[in-house]
Each structure stands twice: as C-alpha cells, then as structure tokens.
CSV table of C-alpha atoms and ligand atoms in Angstrom, one decimal:
chain,number,residue,atom,x,y,z
B,1,MET,CA,-30.8,44.6,101.7
B,2,ASN,CA,-28.7,46.0,103.6
B,3,GLU,CA,-30.7,49.3,105.2
B,4,ILE,CA,-30.5,48.1,108.8
B,5,LEU,CA,-27.1,49.2,110.3
B,6,GLY,CA,-27.4,47.7,113.5
B,7,ILE,CA,-29.0,48.6,116.9
B,8,HIS,CA,-30.8,51.6,117.5
B,9,HIS,CA,-31.7,51.6,121.0
B,10,VAL,CA,-33.3,49.3,123.6
B,11,THR,CA,-36.5,50.0,125.5
B,12,ALA,CA,-36.8,48.0,129.1
B,13,ILE,CA,-39.2,48.4,131.8
B,14,THR,CA,-38.1,49.7,135.2
B,15,GLY,CA,-39.7,50.3,138.5
B,16,SER,CA,-39.1,53.7,140.8
B,17,ALA,CA,-37.8,56.4,137.8
B,18,GLN,CA,-35.6,57.8,140.2
B,19,ASP,CA,-33.6,54.6,141.4
B,20,ASN,CA,-33.4,54.1,137.4
B,21,LEU,CA,-32.1,57.4,136.9
B,22,ASP,CA,-29.6,57.1,139.6
B,23,PHE,CA,-28.3,54.0,138.6
B,24,TYR,CA,-27.9,54.4,134.6
B,25,THR,CA,-26.0,57.9,135.3
B,26,HIS,CA,-24.3,57.4,138.6
B,27,VAL,CA,-23.1,53.6,138.4
B,28,LEU,CA,-23.0,53.3,134.8
B,29,GLY,CA,-21.8,56.7,133.7
B,30,LEU,CA,-24.4,57.2,131.0
B,31,ARG,CA,-25.7,60.3,130.4
B,32,LEU,CA,-29.8,61.3,130.7
B,33,VAL,CA,-30.0,62.3,127.0
B,34,LYS,CA,-34.3,63.0,127.0
B,35,LYS,CA,-36.7,62.9,129.8
B,36,SER,CA,-40.0,62.6,128.1
B,37,VAL,CA,-43.5,60.7,129.0
B,38,ASN,CA,-44.3,57.8,127.4
B,39,GLN,CA,-46.7,59.0,124.2
B,40,ASP,CA,-49.4,56.3,124.7
B,41,SER,CA,-49.1,57.2,128.6
B,42,PRO,CA,-48.3,60.3,129.2
B,43,ASP,CA,-48.5,59.7,133.5
B,44,THR,CA,-45.1,57.9,133.2
B,45,TYR,CA,-41.8,59.3,132.4
B,46,HIS,CA,-39.8,57.8,129.5
B,47,LEU,CA,-36.1,58.1,130.2
B,48,PHE,CA,-33.2,58.1,127.2
B,49,PHE,CA,-29.7,57.3,128.7
B,50,ALA,CA,-27.1,57.3,125.9
B,51,ASP,CA,-23.7,58.8,125.4
B,52,ALA,CA,-23.4,62.7,125.1
B,53,ASN,CA,-24.7,63.3,122.3
B,54,GLY,CA,-27.5,60.4,122.0
B,55,THR,CA,-25.8,58.7,119.2
B,56,PRO,CA,-28.0,56.1,117.9
B,57,GLY,CA,-26.7,53.1,119.2
B,58,THR,CA,-25.9,54.2,122.5
B,59,ASP,CA,-29.6,54.7,123.4
B,60,LEU,CA,-31.2,52.6,126.6
B,61,THR,CA,-34.6,53.8,127.2
B,62,PHE,CA,-37.0,52.9,130.3
B,63,PHE,CA,-40.6,52.9,130.8
B,64,PRO,CA,-40.7,53.2,134.7
B,65,TRP,CA,-43.8,51.2,135.5
B,66,ALA,CA,-43.4,50.5,139.0
B,67,ASP,CA,-46.9,49.1,139.6
B,68,SER,CA,-46.6,46.0,137.1
B,69,PRO,CA,-45.4,42.5,137.8
B,70,ARG,CA,-42.1,41.5,137.4
B,71,VAL,CA,-41.4,40.2,134.1
B,72,ARG,CA,-41.5,36.9,133.1
B,73,ASN,CA,-38.8,35.9,131.1
B,74,GLY,CA,-39.8,32.9,128.8
B,75,VAL,CA,-39.5,32.7,124.9
B,76,GLY,CA,-40.7,36.1,122.4
B,77,LEU,CA,-38.8,38.3,125.1
B,78,ALA,CA,-35.3,39.7,124.8
B,79,VAL,CA,-33.8,38.7,128.0
B,80,GLU,CA,-30.6,40.8,128.2
B,81,VAL,CA,-29.0,43.8,126.9
B,82,SER,CA,-25.1,43.8,126.8
B,83,LEU,CA,-23.3,47.3,126.8
B,84,ALA,CA,-19.9,47.8,125.1
B,85,ILE,CA,-16.6,48.8,126.9
B,86,PRO,CA,-13.2,49.4,125.9
B,87,HIS,CA,-11.0,46.7,125.9
B,88,GLY,CA,-9.0,46.6,129.0
B,89,SER,CA,-11.9,48.2,131.1
B,90,ALA,CA,-13.1,44.9,132.9
B,91,SER,CA,-11.5,45.3,135.8
B,92,TYR,CA,-12.1,48.9,136.5
B,93,TRP,CA,-15.8,47.9,135.6
B,94,ARG,CA,-15.6,45.2,137.9
B,95,ARG,CA,-14.2,47.3,140.7
B,96,ARG,CA,-16.6,50.1,140.6
B,97,LEU,CA,-19.6,47.9,140.4
B,98,THR,CA,-18.4,46.4,143.5
B,99,GLU,CA,-17.8,49.5,145.6
B,100,LEU,CA,-21.2,50.6,144.6
B,101,GLY,CA,-23.1,47.5,145.7
B,102,ALA,CA,-24.3,46.8,141.7
B,103,THR,CA,-25.6,43.4,141.9
B,104,ILE,CA,-22.6,41.3,139.9
B,105,THR,CA,-24.0,37.6,138.5
B,106,GLY,CA,-21.0,36.3,136.9
B,107,GLU,CA,-18.3,36.6,134.3
B,108,GLU,CA,-17.7,34.8,131.0
B,109,ILE,CA,-15.8,34.6,127.7
B,110,ARG,CA,-18.4,35.0,124.8
B,111,ARG,CA,-16.7,34.3,121.4
B,112,SER,CA,-13.1,35.5,123.0
B,113,GLU,CA,-15.2,38.6,124.2
B,114,PHE,CA,-14.9,39.1,128.1
B,115,ALA,CA,-18.3,39.6,129.9
B,116,ILE,CA,-19.1,40.7,133.4
B,117,MET,CA,-23.2,39.8,134.0
B,118,LEU,CA,-25.0,42.1,136.2
B,119,HIS,CA,-28.6,42.9,137.1
B,120,ASP,CA,-29.5,46.7,137.4
B,121,PRO,CA,-31.7,47.6,140.8
B,122,PHE,CA,-35.0,46.2,139.6
B,123,GLY,CA,-33.0,42.6,138.0
B,124,GLN,CA,-32.9,43.8,134.3
B,125,PRO,CA,-29.9,41.6,133.2
B,126,LEU,CA,-27.0,43.6,132.1
B,127,ALA,CA,-23.6,42.7,130.6
B,128,LEU,CA,-20.8,44.9,130.0
B,129,VAL,CA,-18.7,43.6,127.2
B,130,GLU,CA,-15.2,44.5,125.9
B,131,ALA,CA,-15.1,45.0,122.5
B,132,ALA,CA,-12.4,46.1,120.4
B,133,ASP,CA,-14.1,47.6,117.6
B,134,THR,CA,-14.3,51.4,116.8
B,135,ARG,CA,-17.8,52.4,117.7
B,136,ASP,CA,-19.7,56.0,117.0
B,137,PHE,CA,-19.7,57.5,120.5
B,138,ALA,CA,-19.0,60.9,121.9
B,139,PRO,CA,-17.8,60.9,125.5
B,140,TRP,CA,-19.7,62.3,128.3
B,141,THR,CA,-17.3,64.7,129.8
B,142,ARG,CA,-20.1,65.3,132.9
B,143,SER,CA,-19.8,61.3,133.9
B,144,ALA,CA,-19.2,59.9,137.0
B,145,VAL,CA,-17.1,57.4,134.6
B,146,PRO,CA,-13.4,58.8,133.3
B,147,VAL,CA,-13.8,58.6,129.2
B,148,GLU,CA,-11.6,55.9,128.9
B,149,HIS,CA,-13.7,53.2,130.8
B,150,GLN,CA,-17.2,54.3,129.4
B,151,ILE,CA,-20.2,52.7,127.9
B,152,ARG,CA,-19.5,52.9,124.3
B,153,GLY,CA,-23.1,51.6,123.2
B,154,LEU,CA,-25.3,48.8,123.2
B,155,HIS,CA,-23.4,45.9,122.3
B,156,SER,CA,-25.8,43.3,121.8
B,157,VAL,CA,-29.3,41.7,122.8
B,158,ARG,CA,-30.1,38.3,123.9
B,159,LEU,CA,-33.2,36.4,122.8
B,160,TRP,CA,-34.9,33.0,123.6
B,161,GLU,CA,-36.9,32.0,120.8
B,162,ARG,CA,-39.6,28.4,121.1
B,163,ASP,CA,-38.6,28.1,117.0
B,164,LEU,CA,-35.1,29.3,115.8
B,165,ALA,CA,-35.9,28.6,112.2
B,166,LEU,CA,-38.8,31.2,112.1
B,167,THR,CA,-36.9,33.8,113.1
B,168,GLU,CA,-33.7,33.1,111.6
B,169,ASP,CA,-35.7,33.2,108.1
B,170,PHE,CA,-37.3,36.3,108.6
B,171,LEU,CA,-33.9,38.1,109.9
B,172,VAL,CA,-32.0,36.7,107.1
B,173,HIS,CA,-34.7,37.2,104.4
B,174,VAL,CA,-36.7,40.1,105.5
B,175,LEU,CA,-34.7,42.3,107.5
B,176,GLY,CA,-31.1,41.5,105.5
B,177,PHE,CA,-29.1,39.7,108.5
B,178,ASN,CA,-26.2,37.1,108.1
B,179,SER,CA,-26.2,34.2,110.4
B,180,MET,CA,-23.2,33.9,112.2
B,181,GLY,CA,-22.9,30.6,113.7
B,182,GLU,CA,-23.4,29.5,117.1
B,183,ASP,CA,-21.6,29.1,120.6
B,184,SER,CA,-22.5,27.8,123.6
B,185,GLY,CA,-26.0,27.5,122.4
B,186,TRP,CA,-26.3,30.9,121.4
B,187,HIS,CA,-27.0,31.5,117.6
B,188,ARG,CA,-25.9,34.8,116.3
B,189,TYR,CA,-27.2,37.0,113.4
B,190,GLY,CA,-25.5,40.1,112.2
B,191,VAL,CA,-25.8,43.0,110.1
B,192,ASP,CA,-22.6,43.7,107.7
B,193,SER,CA,-19.8,41.8,109.3
B,194,GLY,CA,-21.9,41.8,112.6
B,195,GLY,CA,-19.3,43.4,115.6
B,196,SER,CA,-20.5,45.5,118.5
B,197,GLY,CA,-23.9,46.9,118.0
B,198,LYS,CA,-24.4,45.3,115.0
B,199,HIS,CA,-25.7,41.6,116.3
B,200,ILE,CA,-28.0,39.7,118.3
B,201,ASP,CA,-27.6,36.2,120.0
B,202,ILE,CA,-30.7,33.8,119.9
B,203,ARG,CA,-31.1,30.6,122.1
B,204,GLU,CA,-33.7,28.4,121.0
B,205,ILE,CA,-35.9,26.9,124.3
B,206,PRO,CA,-38.8,25.3,122.9
B,207,SER,CA,-40.1,24.1,126.2
B,208,ALA,CA,-39.8,27.2,127.8
B,209,GLU,CA,-43.1,28.9,128.0
B,210,ARG,CA,-44.2,32.1,126.9
B,211,GLY,CA,-42.4,35.1,128.5
B,212,ARG,CA,-44.2,38.5,129.5
B,213,TRP,CA,-43.2,42.0,129.7
B,214,GLY,CA,-42.7,43.0,133.3
B,215,VAL,CA,-40.4,45.2,135.7
B,216,GLY,CA,-37.3,44.3,135.1
B,217,GLY,CA,-37.7,43.2,131.2
B,218,ILE,CA,-36.8,44.3,127.8
B,219,HIS,CA,-40.0,45.8,126.2
B,220,HIS,CA,-38.2,46.2,122.8
B,221,VAL,CA,-35.3,46.7,120.5
B,222,ALA,CA,-34.9,49.1,117.6
B,223,TRP,CA,-32.7,48.7,114.3
B,224,ARG,CA,-31.1,51.4,112.9
B,225,VAL,CA,-32.3,52.8,109.3
B,226,THR,CA,-30.5,55.8,108.3
B,227,ASP,CA,-33.8,57.3,106.5
B,228,ASP,CA,-36.9,57.3,105.6
B,229,ASP,CA,-36.5,55.5,102.2
B,230,ALA,CA,-34.6,53.0,103.8
B,231,GLN,CA,-37.4,52.4,106.4
B,232,LEU,CA,-40.1,52.2,104.2
B,233,ALA,CA,-38.1,49.5,102.0
B,234,VAL,CA,-37.8,47.5,105.1
B,235,ARG,CA,-41.4,48.1,106.0
B,236,GLU,CA,-42.6,46.7,102.8
B,237,ARG,CA,-40.7,43.3,103.1
B,238,ILE,CA,-42.3,43.4,106.4
B,239,GLN,CA,-45.8,44.0,105.6
B,240,ASP,CA,-45.0,41.5,102.8
B,241,ALA,CA,-43.7,38.9,105.0
B,242,HIS,CA,-47.2,39.3,106.7
B,243,ARG,CA,-45.7,41.1,109.9
B,244,ARG,CA,-48.4,43.5,110.1
B,245,PRO,CA,-46.1,46.6,110.7
B,246,THR,CA,-47.6,49.6,112.1
B,247,GLU,CA,-47.4,52.8,110.1
B,248,VAL,CA,-44.6,55.5,110.7
B,249,ILE,CA,-44.9,57.2,114.0
B,250,ASP,CA,-43.3,60.5,114.3
B,251,ARG,CA,-41.5,60.2,117.7
B,252,PHE,CA,-39.5,63.6,117.0
B,253,TRP,CA,-36.1,62.3,117.8
B,254,PHE,CA,-36.7,59.7,114.7
B,255,ARG,CA,-39.5,58.1,113.3
B,256,SER,CA,-40.5,54.3,114.1
B,257,VAL,CA,-42.4,51.4,112.5
B,258,TYR,CA,-43.0,48.7,115.3
B,259,PHE,CA,-43.7,44.8,114.3
B,260,LEU,CA,-43.6,41.5,115.7
B,261,GLU,CA,-40.9,39.4,114.5
B,262,PRO,CA,-42.3,35.9,114.2
B,263,GLY,CA,-41.4,34.1,117.5
B,264,GLY,CA,-43.1,37.4,119.0
B,265,VAL,CA,-40.3,39.7,120.2
B,266,LEU,CA,-41.0,43.4,119.5
B,267,PHE,CA,-39.3,45.0,116.7
B,268,GLU,CA,-38.8,48.4,115.8
B,269,LEU,CA,-36.8,50.2,112.6
B,270,ALA,CA,-36.1,53.9,113.7
B,271,THR,CA,-33.9,56.5,111.9
B,272,ASP,CA,-30.9,58.1,112.6
B,273,GLY,CA,-32.5,61.5,112.4
B,274,PRO,CA,-33.4,64.3,113.4
B,275,GLY,CA,-31.7,63.5,116.8
B,276,PHE,CA,-32.1,64.3,120.3
B,277,ALA,CA,-31.1,68.0,120.0
B,278,ILE,CA,-34.0,68.6,117.9
B,279,ASP,CA,-35.9,69.9,120.6
B,280,GLU,CA,-33.5,71.2,123.4
B,281,SER,CA,-29.9,72.7,123.5
B,282,ALA,CA,-27.1,69.7,123.4
B,283,ASP,CA,-25.8,71.3,126.8
B,284,THR,CA,-28.4,70.7,128.5
B,285,LEU,CA,-30.6,67.4,127.1
B,286,GLY,CA,-32.3,65.6,129.9
B,287,GLU,CA,-32.6,68.5,132.0
B,288,HIS,CA,-36.1,69.3,131.3
B,289,LEU,CA,-39.4,67.4,130.8
B,290,VAL,CA,-39.5,67.4,126.7
B,291,LEU,CA,-43.1,67.0,125.7
B,292,PRO,CA,-44.9,66.4,122.3
B,293,PRO,CA,-46.5,69.1,121.0
B,294,TRP,CA,-50.1,67.6,121.3
B,295,LEU,CA,-49.4,67.4,125.1
B,296,GLU,CA,-47.9,70.9,125.6
B,297,SER,CA,-51.4,72.5,126.6
B,298,GLN,CA,-51.6,69.4,129.6
B,299,ARG,CA,-48.1,70.1,130.8
B,300,ALA,CA,-49.2,71.7,134.2
B,301,GLU,CA,-51.1,68.4,134.4
B,302,ILE,CA,-48.7,65.9,133.9
B,303,GLU,CA,-45.6,67.7,135.6
B,304,ALA,CA,-47.7,67.4,138.5
B,305,ALA,CA,-48.9,63.6,138.4
B,306,LEU,CA,-44.7,62.8,137.7
B,307,PRO,CA,-42.7,62.0,140.2
B,308,MET,CA,-39.7,64.5,141.2
B,309,LEU,CA,-36.5,63.5,139.7
B,310,THR,CA,-33.0,64.9,141.2
B,311,ILE,CA,-30.3,64.6,138.6
B,312,SER,CA,-26.8,64.8,140.1
B,313,SER,CA,-25.9,68.4,139.9
B,314,SER,CA,-22.1,67.4,138.5
B,315,GLN,CA,-24.2,66.0,135.4
B,316,THR,CA,-26.1,69.3,134.7
B,317,ALA,CA,-24.7,71.8,132.7
B,318,ASN,CA,-26.4,74.9,135.4
B,319,PRO,CA,-27.0,73.1,138.7
B,320,ALA,CA,-30.0,75.7,139.1
B,321,ASN,CA,-31.9,73.7,136.9
B,322,VAL,CA,-31.9,70.5,138.9
S,1,ZN,ZN1,-38.6,52.1,120.6
C-alpha cells in the first residue's frame, strides 16, 4: 500500500491574476508552466507555477477568483503550504523578500528545519523551509532567482482538523501514510519515510469552527500516484471507506480523482504523467492560453472575457509572445 509518492500539487484561491503571476514568478522565481482556465468555470484563469518542467511535486496552482470572499480559516481546511528551499538559502530569501516588500510573518525551527513564514499579496500563508533532502527538480534558467537558491518544490501542507483520530485512521489505513509523531502541536504523517514533499502536518483544534474556502486560502491538496493502476487501486480503497471519490477526470496534464478526507479537506489523486509538455513546447510553457479541446471552439469569447496578463519578457522564450 505505497501507491502515493508525495504531494503532486496544491491549488489555492487568489485575487487578481496579474498580482498572483507577478508574486509567484518575480518574487518567488517560479515558472508559469501553464496558463489555462478553470475547466468547470472557463471565464476564470487557472495558473500553474512550478520548476522549469512542472516536475510533479513542484506545482502550486491558483484560481484567481477576485470576487470571492476572503478565506475563513478553520477546521477542515489546509491552512498553509510550505515550499522547500536549499539548505543555507534562508538568508538569501530573507533579504530578497524584505527588499521586494513581501510580508514576512515570522521565522521558526520546525523539527530542525529552518522556516521563514510569509503571506502572498492576498494573505495566503506560505513558508519557505530549508530542506536538505534531494528533490526531483529542473532549474528555471530565466528565473529572477539564481538556481542555487531556487525553490525546489512543495515541502509540506498544514491542516487544521476537529477530530485528528478520524483523519489519521484514513491517512494510515486507506491512503498508506505513516504516523511520524507530534512536535509543537503538529502531528506529522508521511509516505515512505517522509521528508520534503512527502508529508503533511495536522493540528487538532476541537473547538474551532469549520473553515470556508476563499481568497488567500488553499482549495485542495493533490497527491502523486505513478500511473492509472495505482490511482485506481487507491480510489477503490477510498470508495470502500465510503469517502465517495469522483470518477477519474482527464485534466490532460494528469488524470485526477477527488474526494474529501473525513475532516473535510478536499484531496485529489493526480498521476505523474503525461505532464505539462503534452500540449505545448517545453520552451514556451505557460506563454499561451491552453484550453481543453471541448472549449477550443469558444476560444475567442473566452480570451475576450479574461483579463490580459503580462509575463516579464525576461521569462519568456520569445519576448514577442508576451
Ligand atoms: Zn488539483
């Protein structure tokens, strides 16, 4: 029961698409690897930020829903996503974030790893965590951040839950996680032996009210599975546990199954393949609006309804494409 390899991507809700793009590409130095629309609501963008190739486990994606209310943090929500930075890079990042006016909210040691906590422009809690683990990572040579300090991928996610035992039982006995103990009130669960990109931390808050999705909050956490067989095997166990998984949905760059864990956090199983280069050149990933085939016939109307986005010309293969 070890089909799940780690975090595949995390999706959050944000405000203005341009401000979101500027922060994650310019300030954090990630690459916009896919510019698409929400497949269930094609009048809004879906933006994907990752390493140069969109390696599974490096991808942070956003729904810019500027008209939504702000997130109400509470139980049943993922409340922070952390990103791995190389060991020794914290001083570089502290200086960069300060110079660029980012909102640093604190620093702390988390199980011997140094973390800088910050908020993105819409209040999304983030942490940059120095991680010594080797990660699958493709450097982004046109990034504003030098390769030696670039974000290596998603490190972890923090969840608040009303009843830890319910979620723990599901993580361990259905999804195949291992309990890795508690530290400072955070209970850790990891796949394999845990490590960067392979664990989540949960705080039990029995008295807190239920959280509610909104701007500045995480929408769902996706877990990596190698292929369709692994995805179906886990899906069957989720179904047997009466968690009502969706059918497999083709997202083109991966295939997805969605379900709520017992505490109410929306999880997804996402396949590693086929990857972001399936429908555009690896060199120009993210530079053009990519639509699912059933929306191609409406491209003109969809493009007209979406706000214009400007990608810094230093980050594009051909400045004429911006
Ligand atoms: Zn997703």
